[in-house]
JSON list of C-alpha atoms and ligand atoms in Angstrom, two decimals:
[
{"chain": "A", "resi": 1, "resn": "MET", "atom": "CA", "xyz": [-16.32, -36.05, 12.36]},
{"chain": "A", "resi": 2, "resn": "ILE", "atom": "CA", "xyz": [-16.23, -34.47, 9.00]},
{"chain": "A", "resi": 3, "resn": "ARG", "atom": "CA", "xyz": [-15.26, -35.44, 5.56]},
{"chain": "A", "resi": 4, "resn": "LEU", "atom": "CA", "xyz": [-14.76, -33.31, 2.92]},
{"chain": "A", "resi": 5, "resn": "GLU", "atom": "CA", "xyz": [-13.48, -35.42, -0.27]},
{"chain": "A", "resi": 6, "resn": "ASN", "atom": "CA", "xyz": [-12.84, -33.56, -3.65]},
{"chain": "A", "resi": 7, "resn": "ILE", "atom": "CA", "xyz": [-15.02, -31.12, -2.75]},
{"chain": "A", "resi": 8, "resn": "GLN", "atom": "CA", "xyz": [-15.70, -28.25, -5.83]},
{"chain": "A", "resi": 9, "resn": "ARG", "atom": "CA", "xyz": [-17.62, -25.07, -5.82]},
{"chain": "A", "resi": 10, "resn": "ARG", "atom": "CA", "xyz": [-17.87, -23.59, -9.37]},
{"chain": "A", "resi": 11, "resn": "TYR", "atom": "CA", "xyz": [-19.77, -20.28, -9.68]},
{"chain": "A", "resi": 12, "resn": "VAL", "atom": "CA", "xyz": [-21.13, -19.53, -13.10]},
{"chain": "A", "resi": 13, "resn": "SER", "atom": "CA", "xyz": [-22.99, -16.31, -13.94]},
{"chain": "A", "resi": 14, "resn": "ASP", "atom": "CA", "xyz": [-23.40, -14.96, -17.58]},
{"chain": "A", "resi": 15, "resn": "GLU", "atom": "CA", "xyz": [-20.32, -15.86, -19.09]},
{"chain": "A", "resi": 16, "resn": "VAL", "atom": "CA", "xyz": [-18.50, -15.48, -15.85]},
{"chain": "A", "resi": 17, "resn": "GLU", "atom": "CA", "xyz": [-17.09, -18.76, -14.01]},
{"chain": "A", "resi": 18, "resn": "THR", "atom": "CA", "xyz": [-15.26, -18.72, -10.82]},
{"chain": "A", "resi": 19, "resn": "THR", "atom": "CA", "xyz": [-13.69, -21.84, -9.59]},
{"chain": "A", "resi": 20, "resn": "ALA", "atom": "CA", "xyz": [-14.06, -20.84, -5.36]},
{"chain": "A", "resi": 21, "resn": "LEU", "atom": "CA", "xyz": [-13.10, -24.15, -3.97]},
{"chain": "A", "resi": 22, "resn": "LYS", "atom": "CA", "xyz": [-10.75, -27.17, -5.73]},
{"chain": "A", "resi": 23, "resn": "ASP", "atom": "CA", "xyz": [-10.26, -30.55, -5.03]},
{"chain": "A", "resi": 24, "resn": "ILE", "atom": "CA", "xyz": [-10.60, -29.89, -1.40]},
{"chain": "A", "resi": 25, "resn": "HIS", "atom": "CA", "xyz": [-9.56, -32.97, 0.95]},
{"chain": "A", "resi": 26, "resn": "LEU", "atom": "CA", "xyz": [-10.02, -32.28, 4.80]},
{"chain": "A", "resi": 27, "resn": "HIS", "atom": "CA", "xyz": [-10.86, -34.54, 7.28]},
{"chain": "A", "resi": 28, "resn": "VAL", "atom": "CA", "xyz": [-11.90, -32.07, 10.91]},
{"chain": "A", "resi": 29, "resn": "GLU", "atom": "CA", "xyz": [-11.88, -34.69, 13.86]},
{"chain": "A", "resi": 30, "resn": "ALA", "atom": "CA", "xyz": [-14.29, -33.61, 17.03]},
{"chain": "A", "resi": 31, "resn": "GLY", "atom": "CA", "xyz": [-12.62, -31.51, 19.40]},
{"chain": "A", "resi": 32, "resn": "GLU", "atom": "CA", "xyz": [-10.32, -30.33, 16.90]},
{"chain": "A", "resi": 33, "resn": "PHE", "atom": "CA", "xyz": [-10.14, -26.15, 16.66]},
{"chain": "A", "resi": 34, "resn": "LEU", "atom": "CA", "xyz": [-9.25, -25.87, 13.11]},
{"chain": "A", "resi": 35, "resn": "ALA", "atom": "CA", "xyz": [-7.90, -22.19, 11.97]},
{"chain": "A", "resi": 36, "resn": "ILE", "atom": "CA", "xyz": [-7.84, -21.24, 7.95]},
{"chain": "A", "resi": 37, "resn": "MET", "atom": "CA", "xyz": [-5.82, -18.70, 6.77]},
{"chain": "A", "resi": 38, "resn": "GLY", "atom": "CA", "xyz": [-5.10, -17.53, 3.23]},
{"chain": "A", "resi": 39, "resn": "PRO", "atom": "CA", "xyz": [-5.40, -14.54, 0.97]},
{"chain": "A", "resi": 40, "resn": "SER", "atom": "CA", "xyz": [-9.00, -12.38, 0.10]},
{"chain": "A", "resi": 41, "resn": "GLY", "atom": "CA", "xyz": [-10.83, -14.22, -2.20]},
{"chain": "A", "resi": 42, "resn": "CYS", "atom": "CA", "xyz": [-9.13, -17.50, -1.97]},
{"chain": "A", "resi": 43, "resn": "GLY", "atom": "CA", "xyz": [-12.65, -19.29, -1.07]},
{"chain": "A", "resi": 44, "resn": "LYS", "atom": "CA", "xyz": [-11.90, -19.49, 2.64]},
{"chain": "A", "resi": 45, "resn": "SER", "atom": "CA", "xyz": [-16.01, -18.70, 3.84]},
{"chain": "A", "resi": 46, "resn": "THR", "atom": "CA", "xyz": [-16.72, -19.96, 0.48]},
{"chain": "A", "resi": 47, "resn": "LEU", "atom": "CA", "xyz": [-15.21, -23.65, 2.44]},
{"chain": "A", "resi": 48, "resn": "LEU", "atom": "CA", "xyz": [-16.90, -22.62, 5.82]},
{"chain": "A", "resi": 49, "resn": "ASN", "atom": "CA", "xyz": [-20.14, -22.19, 4.18]},
{"chain": "A", "resi": 50, "resn": "THR", "atom": "CA", "xyz": [-19.52, -25.28, 2.44]},
{"chain": "A", "resi": 51, "resn": "LEU", "atom": "CA", "xyz": [-18.84, -26.77, 5.69]},
{"chain": "A", "resi": 52, "resn": "GLY", "atom": "CA", "xyz": [-22.25, -25.24, 7.23]},
{"chain": "A", "resi": 53, "resn": "THR", "atom": "CA", "xyz": [-24.20, -26.51, 4.44]},
{"chain": "A", "resi": 54, "resn": "VAL", "atom": "CA", "xyz": [-25.22, -22.89, 3.42]},
{"chain": "A", "resi": 55, "resn": "ASP", "atom": "CA", "xyz": [-23.57, -23.68, 0.19]},
{"chain": "A", "resi": 56, "resn": "ARG", "atom": "CA", "xyz": [-24.04, -26.28, -2.17]},
{"chain": "A", "resi": 57, "resn": "PRO", "atom": "CA", "xyz": [-20.34, -28.14, -3.68]},
{"chain": "A", "resi": 58, "resn": "THR", "atom": "CA", "xyz": [-21.02, -28.62, -7.38]},
{"chain": "A", "resi": 59, "resn": "GLY", "atom": "CA", "xyz": [-18.92, -31.72, -7.17]},
{"chain": "A", "resi": 60, "resn": "GLY", "atom": "CA", "xyz": [-17.37, -34.21, -4.27]},
{"chain": "A", "resi": 61, "resn": "ARG", "atom": "CA", "xyz": [-18.33, -35.62, -1.24]},
{"chain": "A", "resi": 62, "resn": "TYR", "atom": "CA", "xyz": [-19.64, -34.18, 2.32]},
{"chain": "A", "resi": 63, "resn": "LEU", "atom": "CA", "xyz": [-19.48, -36.87, 5.11]},
{"chain": "A", "resi": 64, "resn": "PHE", "atom": "CA", "xyz": [-20.37, -35.72, 8.74]},
{"chain": "A", "resi": 65, "resn": "GLY", "atom": "CA", "xyz": [-20.11, -39.14, 11.27]},
{"chain": "A", "resi": 66, "resn": "ASP", "atom": "CA", "xyz": [-21.82, -41.17, 9.14]},
{"chain": "A", "resi": 67, "resn": "ARG", "atom": "CA", "xyz": [-24.25, -39.13, 7.17]},
{"chain": "A", "resi": 68, "resn": "ASP", "atom": "CA", "xyz": [-23.65, -38.40, 3.36]},
{"chain": "A", "resi": 69, "resn": "LEU", "atom": "CA", "xyz": [-25.48, -34.91, 3.28]},
{"chain": "A", "resi": 70, "resn": "ALA", "atom": "CA", "xyz": [-25.39, -34.94, -0.11]},
{"chain": "A", "resi": 71, "resn": "ALA", "atom": "CA", "xyz": [-28.43, -36.65, 0.27]},
{"chain": "A", "resi": 72, "resn": "LEU", "atom": "CA", "xyz": [-30.20, -34.32, 2.60]},
{"chain": "A", "resi": 73, "resn": "ASN", "atom": "CA", "xyz": [-33.18, -32.18, 0.83]},
{"chain": "A", "resi": 74, "resn": "GLU", "atom": "CA", "xyz": [-33.36, -28.36, 2.12]},
{"chain": "A", "resi": 75, "resn": "ALA", "atom": "CA", "xyz": [-35.81, -29.27, 5.30]},
{"chain": "A", "resi": 76, "resn": "ASP", "atom": "CA", "xyz": [-33.38, -32.00, 6.25]},
{"chain": "A", "resi": 77, "resn": "LEU", "atom": "CA", "xyz": [-30.46, -29.42, 5.89]},
{"chain": "A", "resi": 78, "resn": "ALA", "atom": "CA", "xyz": [-31.96, -26.89, 7.71]},
{"chain": "A", "resi": 79, "resn": "ARG", "atom": "CA", "xyz": [-32.71, -28.92, 10.70]},
{"chain": "A", "resi": 80, "resn": "PHE", "atom": "CA", "xyz": [-29.25, -30.20, 10.78]},
{"chain": "A", "resi": 81, "resn": "ARG", "atom": "CA", "xyz": [-27.91, -26.82, 10.87]},
{"chain": "A", "resi": 82, "resn": "ALA", "atom": "CA", "xyz": [-30.38, -25.94, 13.84]},
{"chain": "A", "resi": 83, "resn": "GLU", "atom": "CA", "xyz": [-29.15, -29.00, 15.22]},
{"chain": "A", "resi": 84, "resn": "THR", "atom": "CA", "xyz": [-25.33, -29.55, 15.03]},
{"chain": "A", "resi": 85, "resn": "LEU", "atom": "CA", "xyz": [-24.11, -25.87, 13.76]},
{"chain": "A", "resi": 86, "resn": "GLY", "atom": "CA", "xyz": [-23.53, -22.93, 15.45]},
{"chain": "A", "resi": 87, "resn": "PHE", "atom": "CA", "xyz": [-22.54, -19.65, 13.34]},
{"chain": "A", "resi": 88, "resn": "VAL", "atom": "CA", "xyz": [-20.21, -16.71, 13.98]},
{"chain": "A", "resi": 89, "resn": "PHE", "atom": "CA", "xyz": [-19.51, -13.74, 11.96]},
{"chain": "A", "resi": 90, "resn": "GLN", "atom": "CA", "xyz": [-16.95, -11.00, 11.59]},
{"chain": "A", "resi": 91, "resn": "SER", "atom": "CA", "xyz": [-19.86, -8.60, 11.53]},
{"chain": "A", "resi": 92, "resn": "PHE", "atom": "CA", "xyz": [-21.86, -10.00, 13.94]},
{"chain": "A", "resi": 93, "resn": "ASN", "atom": "CA", "xyz": [-25.62, -10.06, 11.97]},
{"chain": "A", "resi": 94, "resn": "LEU", "atom": "CA", "xyz": [-27.88, -9.65, 15.36]},
{"chain": "A", "resi": 95, "resn": "ILE", "atom": "CA", "xyz": [-31.37, -8.31, 14.89]},
{"chain": "A", "resi": 96, "resn": "ASP", "atom": "CA", "xyz": [-31.25, -4.83, 15.84]},
{"chain": "A", "resi": 97, "resn": "GLU", "atom": "CA", "xyz": [-35.01, -4.37, 16.47]},
{"chain": "A", "resi": 98, "resn": "LEU", "atom": "CA", "xyz": [-34.51, -7.68, 19.00]},
{"chain": "A", "resi": 99, "resn": "THR", "atom": "CA", "xyz": [-33.06, -7.56, 22.54]},
{"chain": "A", "resi": 100, "resn": "ILE", "atom": "CA", "xyz": [-29.83, -9.30, 23.21]},
{"chain": "A", "resi": 101, "resn": "GLU", "atom": "CA", "xyz": [-31.56, -12.33, 24.94]},
{"chain": "A", "resi": 102, "resn": "GLU", "atom": "CA", "xyz": [-34.21, -12.02, 22.01]},
{"chain": "A", "resi": 103, "resn": "ASN", "atom": "CA", "xyz": [-31.29, -12.79, 19.84]},
{"chain": "A", "resi": 104, "resn": "VAL", "atom": "CA", "xyz": [-29.72, -15.08, 22.11]},
{"chain": "A", "resi": 105, "resn": "ALA", "atom": "CA", "xyz": [-32.86, -16.98, 21.75]},
{"chain": "A", "resi": 106, "resn": "LEU", "atom": "CA", "xyz": [-32.84, -17.16, 17.98]},
{"chain": "A", "resi": 107, "resn": "GLY", "atom": "CA", "xyz": [-30.16, -19.68, 18.52]},
{"chain": "A", "resi": 108, "resn": "ILE", "atom": "CA", "xyz": [-32.80, -22.17, 19.19]},
{"chain": "A", "resi": 109, "resn": "ALA", "atom": "CA", "xyz": [-36.18, -20.80, 17.66]},
{"chain": "A", "resi": 110, "resn": "TYR", "atom": "CA", "xyz": [-35.73, -23.68, 15.61]},
{"chain": "A", "resi": 111, "resn": "ARG", "atom": "CA", "xyz": [-34.90, -26.52, 18.24]},
{"chain": "A", "resi": 112, "resn": "ARG", "atom": "CA", "xyz": [-37.81, -28.92, 18.73]},
{"chain": "A", "resi": 113, "resn": "ASP", "atom": "CA", "xyz": [-36.58, -30.41, 21.98]},
{"chain": "A", "resi": 114, "resn": "ALA", "atom": "CA", "xyz": [-35.75, -26.98, 23.36]},
{"chain": "A", "resi": 115, "resn": "ALA", "atom": "CA", "xyz": [-39.14, -26.05, 24.30]},
{"chain": "A", "resi": 116, "resn": "GLY", "atom": "CA", "xyz": [-39.45, -25.43, 28.44]},
{"chain": "A", "resi": 117, "resn": "ASN", "atom": "CA", "xyz": [-36.01, -24.46, 29.46]},
{"chain": "A", "resi": 118, "resn": "ARG", "atom": "CA", "xyz": [-35.30, -22.29, 26.83]},
{"chain": "A", "resi": 119, "resn": "ARG", "atom": "CA", "xyz": [-35.54, -19.29, 29.14]},
{"chain": "A", "resi": 120, "resn": "ASP", "atom": "CA", "xyz": [-32.41, -21.06, 31.62]},
{"chain": "A", "resi": 121, "resn": "ARG", "atom": "CA", "xyz": [-31.02, -22.07, 28.37]},
{"chain": "A", "resi": 122, "resn": "VAL", "atom": "CA", "xyz": [-30.57, -18.39, 26.94]},
{"chain": "A", "resi": 123, "resn": "ALA", "atom": "CA", "xyz": [-29.27, -17.34, 30.37]},
{"chain": "A", "resi": 124, "resn": "ALA", "atom": "CA", "xyz": [-26.70, -19.86, 30.80]},
{"chain": "A", "resi": 125, "resn": "ALA", "atom": "CA", "xyz": [-25.30, -18.78, 27.76]},
{"chain": "A", "resi": 126, "resn": "MET", "atom": "CA", "xyz": [-25.78, -15.17, 27.97]},
{"chain": "A", "resi": 127, "resn": "ASP", "atom": "CA", "xyz": [-23.42, -15.80, 31.12]},
{"chain": "A", "resi": 128, "resn": "ARG", "atom": "CA", "xyz": [-21.19, -17.94, 29.25]},
{"chain": "A", "resi": 129, "resn": "VAL", "atom": "CA", "xyz": [-20.08, -15.27, 27.57]},
{"chain": "A", "resi": 130, "resn": "GLY", "atom": "CA", "xyz": [-20.31, -12.28, 30.07]},
{"chain": "A", "resi": 131, "resn": "ILE", "atom": "CA", "xyz": [-23.34, -10.28, 28.78]},
{"chain": "A", "resi": 132, "resn": "ALA", "atom": "CA", "xyz": [-25.93, -11.05, 31.08]},
{"chain": "A", "resi": 133, "resn": "HIS", "atom": "CA", "xyz": [-25.95, -7.72, 32.60]},
{"chain": "A", "resi": 134, "resn": "ARG", "atom": "CA", "xyz": [-26.93, -6.56, 28.86]},
{"chain": "A", "resi": 135, "resn": "ALA", "atom": "CA", "xyz": [-29.79, -8.69, 28.45]},
{"chain": "A", "resi": 136, "resn": "ARG", "atom": "CA", "xyz": [-32.26, -6.28, 28.01]},
{"chain": "A", "resi": 137, "resn": "HIS", "atom": "CA", "xyz": [-30.28, -3.73, 25.81]},
{"chain": "A", "resi": 138, "resn": "PHE", "atom": "CA", "xyz": [-30.00, -3.57, 21.90]},
{"chain": "A", "resi": 139, "resn": "PRO", "atom": "CA", "xyz": [-27.41, -4.20, 20.00]},
{"chain": "A", "resi": 140, "resn": "HIS", "atom": "CA", "xyz": [-26.29, -0.58, 19.10]},
{"chain": "A", "resi": 141, "resn": "GLN", "atom": "CA", "xyz": [-26.36, -0.23, 22.88]},
{"chain": "A", "resi": 142, "resn": "LEU", "atom": "CA", "xyz": [-23.53, -3.07, 23.06]},
{"chain": "A", "resi": 143, "resn": "SER", "atom": "CA", "xyz": [-19.62, -2.23, 21.82]},
{"chain": "A", "resi": 144, "resn": "GLY", "atom": "CA", "xyz": [-18.58, -4.30, 19.15]},
{"chain": "A", "resi": 145, "resn": "GLY", "atom": "CA", "xyz": [-16.44, -6.53, 21.74]},
{"chain": "A", "resi": 146, "resn": "GLN", "atom": "CA", "xyz": [-20.22, -7.05, 23.45]},
{"chain": "A", "resi": 147, "resn": "GLN", "atom": "CA", "xyz": [-21.78, -7.42, 20.22]},
{"chain": "A", "resi": 148, "resn": "GLN", "atom": "CA", "xyz": [-19.64, -10.22, 19.14]},
{"chain": "A", "resi": 149, "resn": "ARG", "atom": "CA", "xyz": [-20.03, -12.11, 22.46]},
{"chain": "A", "resi": 150, "resn": "ALA", "atom": "CA", "xyz": [-23.86, -11.86, 21.77]},
{"chain": "A", "resi": 151, "resn": "ALA", "atom": "CA", "xyz": [-23.53, -13.35, 18.96]},
{"chain": "A", "resi": 152, "resn": "ILE", "atom": "CA", "xyz": [-21.18, -16.46, 20.42]},
{"chain": "A", "resi": 153, "resn": "ALA", "atom": "CA", "xyz": [-23.93, -16.73, 22.84]},
{"chain": "A", "resi": 154, "resn": "ARG", "atom": "CA", "xyz": [-26.72, -17.33, 20.28]},
{"chain": "A", "resi": 155, "resn": "ALA", "atom": "CA", "xyz": [-24.72, -19.43, 18.46]},
{"chain": "A", "resi": 156, "resn": "ILE", "atom": "CA", "xyz": [-23.62, -21.86, 21.57]},
{"chain": "A", "resi": 157, "resn": "VAL", "atom": "CA", "xyz": [-27.13, -21.56, 22.94]},
{"chain": "A", "resi": 158, "resn": "GLY", "atom": "CA", "xyz": [-28.27, -25.27, 21.55]},
{"chain": "A", "resi": 159, "resn": "ASN", "atom": "CA", "xyz": [-25.16, -26.47, 22.58]},
{"chain": "A", "resi": 160, "resn": "PRO", "atom": "CA", "xyz": [-23.95, -27.20, 18.57]},
{"chain": "A", "resi": 161, "resn": "LYS", "atom": "CA", "xyz": [-20.87, -29.64, 18.13]},
{"chain": "A", "resi": 162, "resn": "LEU", "atom": "CA", "xyz": [-19.32, -27.63, 15.69]},
{"chain": "A", "resi": 163, "resn": "ILE", "atom": "CA", "xyz": [-18.55, -23.92, 15.86]},
{"chain": "A", "resi": 164, "resn": "LEU", "atom": "CA", "xyz": [-18.41, -21.97, 12.36]},
{"chain": "A", "resi": 165, "resn": "ALA", "atom": "CA", "xyz": [-16.40, -18.78, 12.54]},
{"chain": "A", "resi": 166, "resn": "ASP", "atom": "CA", "xyz": [-15.67, -16.68, 9.89]},
{"chain": "A", "resi": 167, "resn": "GLU", "atom": "CA", "xyz": [-13.31, -13.53, 11.07]},
{"chain": "A", "resi": 168, "resn": "PRO", "atom": "CA", "xyz": [-14.99, -13.50, 14.24]},
{"chain": "A", "resi": 169, "resn": "THR", "atom": "CA", "xyz": [-12.46, -10.94, 15.62]},
{"chain": "A", "resi": 170, "resn": "GLY", "atom": "CA", "xyz": [-12.28, -9.19, 12.26]},
{"chain": "A", "resi": 171, "resn": "ASN", "atom": "CA", "xyz": [-13.57, -6.00, 13.41]},
{"chain": "A", "resi": 172, "resn": "LEU", "atom": "CA", "xyz": [-12.74, -6.15, 16.59]},
{"chain": "A", "resi": 173, "resn": "ASP", "atom": "CA", "xyz": [-9.81, -3.77, 18.51]},
{"chain": "A", "resi": 174, "resn": "THR", "atom": "CA", "xyz": [-6.88, -6.44, 20.14]},
{"chain": "A", "resi": 175, "resn": "GLU", "atom": "CA", "xyz": [-8.29, -6.40, 23.48]},
{"chain": "A", "resi": 176, "resn": "ASN", "atom": "CA", "xyz": [-12.12, -7.61, 22.40]},
{"chain": "A", "resi": 177, "resn": "GLY", "atom": "CA", "xyz": [-10.19, -9.96, 19.70]},
{"chain": "A", "resi": 178, "resn": "ALA", "atom": "CA", "xyz": [-8.42, -11.73, 22.53]},
{"chain": "A", "resi": 179, "resn": "GLN", "atom": "CA", "xyz": [-11.22, -11.93, 24.70]},
{"chain": "A", "resi": 180, "resn": "VAL", "atom": "CA", "xyz": [-13.50, -13.46, 22.23]},
{"chain": "A", "resi": 181, "resn": "MET", "atom": "CA", "xyz": [-10.65, -15.92, 21.39]},
{"chain": "A", "resi": 182, "resn": "ASN", "atom": "CA", "xyz": [-10.45, -16.69, 25.35]},
{"chain": "A", "resi": 183, "resn": "ILE", "atom": "CA", "xyz": [-14.48, -17.67, 24.64]},
{"chain": "A", "resi": 184, "resn": "LEU", "atom": "CA", "xyz": [-13.60, -19.61, 22.22]},
{"chain": "A", "resi": 185, "resn": "THR", "atom": "CA", "xyz": [-10.89, -21.54, 22.99]},
{"chain": "A", "resi": 186, "resn": "ALA", "atom": "CA", "xyz": [-13.03, -22.49, 26.51]},
{"chain": "A", "resi": 187, "resn": "LEU", "atom": "CA", "xyz": [-15.56, -23.74, 24.35]},
{"chain": "A", "resi": 188, "resn": "ASN", "atom": "CA", "xyz": [-13.53, -26.30, 22.35]},
{"chain": "A", "resi": 189, "resn": "ASN", "atom": "CA", "xyz": [-11.50, -26.81, 26.07]},
{"chain": "A", "resi": 190, "resn": "ALA", "atom": "CA", "xyz": [-15.34, -27.80, 26.71]},
{"chain": "A", "resi": 191, "resn": "GLY", "atom": "CA", "xyz": [-16.45, -30.06, 23.72]},
{"chain": "A", "resi": 192, "resn": "ALA", "atom": "CA", "xyz": [-17.23, -27.86, 20.87]},
{"chain": "A", "resi": 193, "resn": "THR", "atom": "CA", "xyz": [-15.50, -28.39, 17.64]},
{"chain": "A", "resi": 194, "resn": "ILE", "atom": "CA", "xyz": [-14.47, -24.92, 15.58]},
{"chain": "A", "resi": 195, "resn": "VAL", "atom": "CA", "xyz": [-13.15, -24.45, 12.31]},
{"chain": "A", "resi": 196, "resn": "MET", "atom": "CA", "xyz": [-12.33, -20.38, 12.11]},
{"chain": "A", "resi": 197, "resn": "VAL", "atom": "CA", "xyz": [-11.57, -18.35, 9.32]},
{"chain": "A", "resi": 198, "resn": "THR", "atom": "CA", "xyz": [-8.83, -15.58, 10.68]},
{"chain": "A", "resi": 199, "resn": "HIS", "atom": "CA", "xyz": [-6.64, -12.93, 9.10]},
{"chain": "A", "resi": 200, "resn": "SER", "atom": "CA", "xyz": [-4.27, -13.10, 12.27]},
{"chain": "A", "resi": 201, "resn": "PRO", "atom": "CA", "xyz": [-1.80, -15.42, 12.59]},
{"chain": "A", "resi": 202, "resn": "SER", "atom": "CA", "xyz": [-1.57, -15.18, 16.65]},
{"chain": "A", "resi": 203, "resn": "HIS", "atom": "CA", "xyz": [-5.26, -16.10, 16.66]},
{"chain": "A", "resi": 204, "resn": "ALA", "atom": "CA", "xyz": [-4.39, -18.64, 14.18]},
{"chain": "A", "resi": 205, "resn": "ASP", "atom": "CA", "xyz": [-2.06, -20.00, 16.57]},
{"chain": "A", "resi": 206, "resn": "ILE", "atom": "CA", "xyz": [-4.33, -20.32, 19.23]},
{"chain": "A", "resi": 207, "resn": "ALA", "atom": "CA", "xyz": [-6.54, -23.44, 17.31]},
{"chain": "A", "resi": 208, "resn": "THR", "atom": "CA", "xyz": [-4.79, -26.71, 17.43]},
{"chain": "A", "resi": 209, "resn": "ARG", "atom": "CA", "xyz": [-4.40, -27.01, 13.11]},
{"chain": "A", "resi": 210, "resn": "ARG", "atom": "CA", "xyz": [-4.24, -24.71, 10.62]},
{"chain": "A", "resi": 211, "resn": "ILE", "atom": "CA", "xyz": [-4.30, -24.92, 6.91]},
{"chain": "A", "resi": 212, "resn": "ASP", "atom": "CA", "xyz": [-3.72, -22.17, 4.65]},
{"chain": "A", "resi": 213, "resn": "MET", "atom": "CA", "xyz": [-5.89, -21.82, 1.30]},
{"chain": "A", "resi": 214, "resn": "LEU", "atom": "CA", "xyz": [-4.49, -20.43, -2.06]},
{"chain": "A", "resi": 215, "resn": "ASP", "atom": "CA", "xyz": [-6.73, -19.71, -5.26]},
{"chain": "A", "resi": 216, "resn": "GLY", "atom": "CA", "xyz": [-9.65, -22.52, -3.71]},
{"chain": "A", "resi": 217, "resn": "ARG", "atom": "CA", "xyz": [-6.96, -24.89, -2.66]},
{"chain": "A", "resi": 218, "resn": "ILE", "atom": "CA", "xyz": [-5.56, -26.35, 0.37]},
{"chain": "A", "resi": 219, "resn": "VAL", "atom": "CA", "xyz": [-2.13, -25.51, 0.12]},
{"chain": "A", "resi": 220, "resn": "ALA", "atom": "CA", "xyz": [-0.62, -26.16, 3.74]},
{"chain": "A", "resi": 221, "resn": "SER", "atom": "CA", "xyz": [-1.76, -28.43, 6.99]},
{"chain": "A", "resi": 222, "resn": "ALA", "atom": "CA", "xyz": [0.15, -27.87, 10.14]},
{"chain": "A", "resi": 223, "resn": "THR", "atom": "CA", "xyz": [-0.79, -29.17, 13.80]},
{"chain": "A", "resi": 224, "resn": "ARG", "atom": "CA", "xyz": [0.16, -26.86, 16.48]},
{"chain": "A", "resi": 225, "resn": "ALA", "atom": "CA", "xyz": [2.95, -28.47, 19.01]},
{"chain": "A", "resi": 226, "resn": "ILE", "atom": "CA", "xyz": [2.28, -29.21, 22.35]},
{"chain": "B", "resi": 301, "resn": "ADP", "atom": "N1", "xyz": [-21.98, -15.88, -4.65]},
{"chain": "B", "resi": 301, "resn": "ADP", "atom": "C1", "xyz": [-20.93, -15.98, -5.76]},
{"chain": "B", "resi": 301, "resn": "ADP", "atom": "N2", "xyz": [-21.14, -15.52, -7.04]},
{"chain": "B", "resi": 301, "resn": "ADP", "atom": "C2", "xyz": [-20.12, -15.50, -7.67]},
{"chain": "B", "resi": 301, "resn": "ADP", "atom": "N3", "xyz": [-18.39, -15.65, -7.55]},
{"chain": "B", "resi": 301, "resn": "ADP", "atom": "C3", "xyz": [-18.40, -15.98, -5.81]},
{"chain": "B", "resi": 301, "resn": "ADP", "atom": "C4", "xyz": [-19.55, -15.77, -4.94]},
{"chain": "B", "resi": 301, "resn": "ADP", "atom": "N4", "xyz": [-19.20, -15.95, -3.54]},
{"chain": "B", "resi": 301, "resn": "ADP", "atom": "C5", "xyz": [-17.58, -16.37, -3.61]},
{"chain": "B", "resi": 301, "resn": "ADP", "atom": "N5", "xyz": [-17.48, -16.13, -5.44]},
{"chain": "B", "resi": 301, "resn": "ADP", "atom": "C6", "xyz": [-16.16, -16.17, -5.61]},
{"chain": "B", "resi": 301, "resn": "ADP", "atom": "O1", "xyz": [-15.59, -16.61, -4.84]},
{"chain": "B", "resi": 301, "resn": "ADP", "atom": "C7", "xyz": [-13.74, -17.21, -4.43]},
{"chain": "B", "resi": 301, "resn": "ADP", "atom": "C8", "xyz": [-14.19, -17.43, -3.35]},
{"chain": "B", "resi": 301, "resn": "ADP", "atom": "O2", "xyz": [-14.69, -16.23, -2.42]},
{"chain": "B", "resi": 301, "resn": "ADP", "atom": "P1", "xyz": [-14.72, -16.56, -0.79]},
{"chain": "B", "resi": 301, "resn": "ADP", "atom": "O3", "xyz": [-14.93, -17.57, 0.06]},
{"chain": "B", "resi": 301, "resn": "ADP", "atom": "O4", "xyz": [-15.77, -15.42, -0.05]},
{"chain": "B", "resi": 301, "resn": "ADP", "atom": "O5", "xyz": [-12.83, -15.66, -0.43]},
{"chain": "B", "resi": 301, "resn": "ADP", "atom": "P2", "xyz": [-12.49, -15.48, 0.71]},
{"chain": "B", "resi": 301, "resn": "ADP", "atom": "O6", "xyz": [-13.30, -15.57, 2.17]},
{"chain": "B", "resi": 301, "resn": "ADP", "atom": "O7", "xyz": [-11.51, -16.06, 0.96]},
{"chain": "B", "resi": 301, "resn": "ADP", "atom": "O8", "xyz": [-12.27, -13.96, 1.14]},
{"chain": "B", "resi": 301, "resn": "ADP", "atom": "C9", "xyz": [-13.55, -15.47, -5.01]},
{"chain": "B", "resi": 301, "resn": "ADP", "atom": "O9", "xyz": [-12.93, -15.62, -6.23]},
{"chain": "B", "resi": 301, "resn": "ADP", "atom": "C10", "xyz": [-15.25, -14.67, -5.24]},
{"chain": "B", "resi": 301, "resn": "ADP", "atom": "O10", "xyz": [-15.69, -14.22, -6.00]},
{"chain": "B", "resi": 302, "resn": "MG", "atom": "MG1", "xyz": [-14.45, -14.60, 3.32]}
]
């Protein structure tokens, strides 16, 4: 599904140059659940944002299916993201002024094909993560675990092929973290491809494959024995 070939990402600011990604070769097959691990600053978020097309590599190729994403302009990329990707962040990133159902509906706000059955889709997504009973609440009225489940509902309401999660359990206690992992596992079993950054070895073990990064490079890749 995804092929990254020799991806490079350099940041240049004033005199300082940082190389966040070096010589990244990565294939992700449809149906995989890939965990990315590595110390802080090693490039995990940059890699995830590159996969999400919100960060543009300074070198290399990104192929999604048979499409070379370098050929897409910003408008095409925005549509690609809206139709294909779902994002989950460590800090939930819900909008405080909107209710949970309004937040979830944002996940299909830019979908042209989603008119008509929007309400049903939002309700189904909230149901899937067990927050339907909080639909009319605001984010600050929910626990962290509930907020992250709402954020997952927003990510999946458009039925994305690929879910990108950057430390989705990083702000959660053990029990809520386990719930989030159960939801991600269920989504993966239902066909979604998932790429997740995590600092938790036990959460990485739930994935079907794990890669380790160091200083902008992928230094190890291990597929889970079944
Ligand atoms: N916008 C930016 N400008 C300059 N340097 C950046 C920027 N974003 C990330 N970096 C640098 O790139 C490296 C990788 O960052 P990041 O991908 O966020 O690491 P991780 O998610 O593994 O902690 C770090 O050295 C970081 O300081
Ligand atoms: Mg990060």
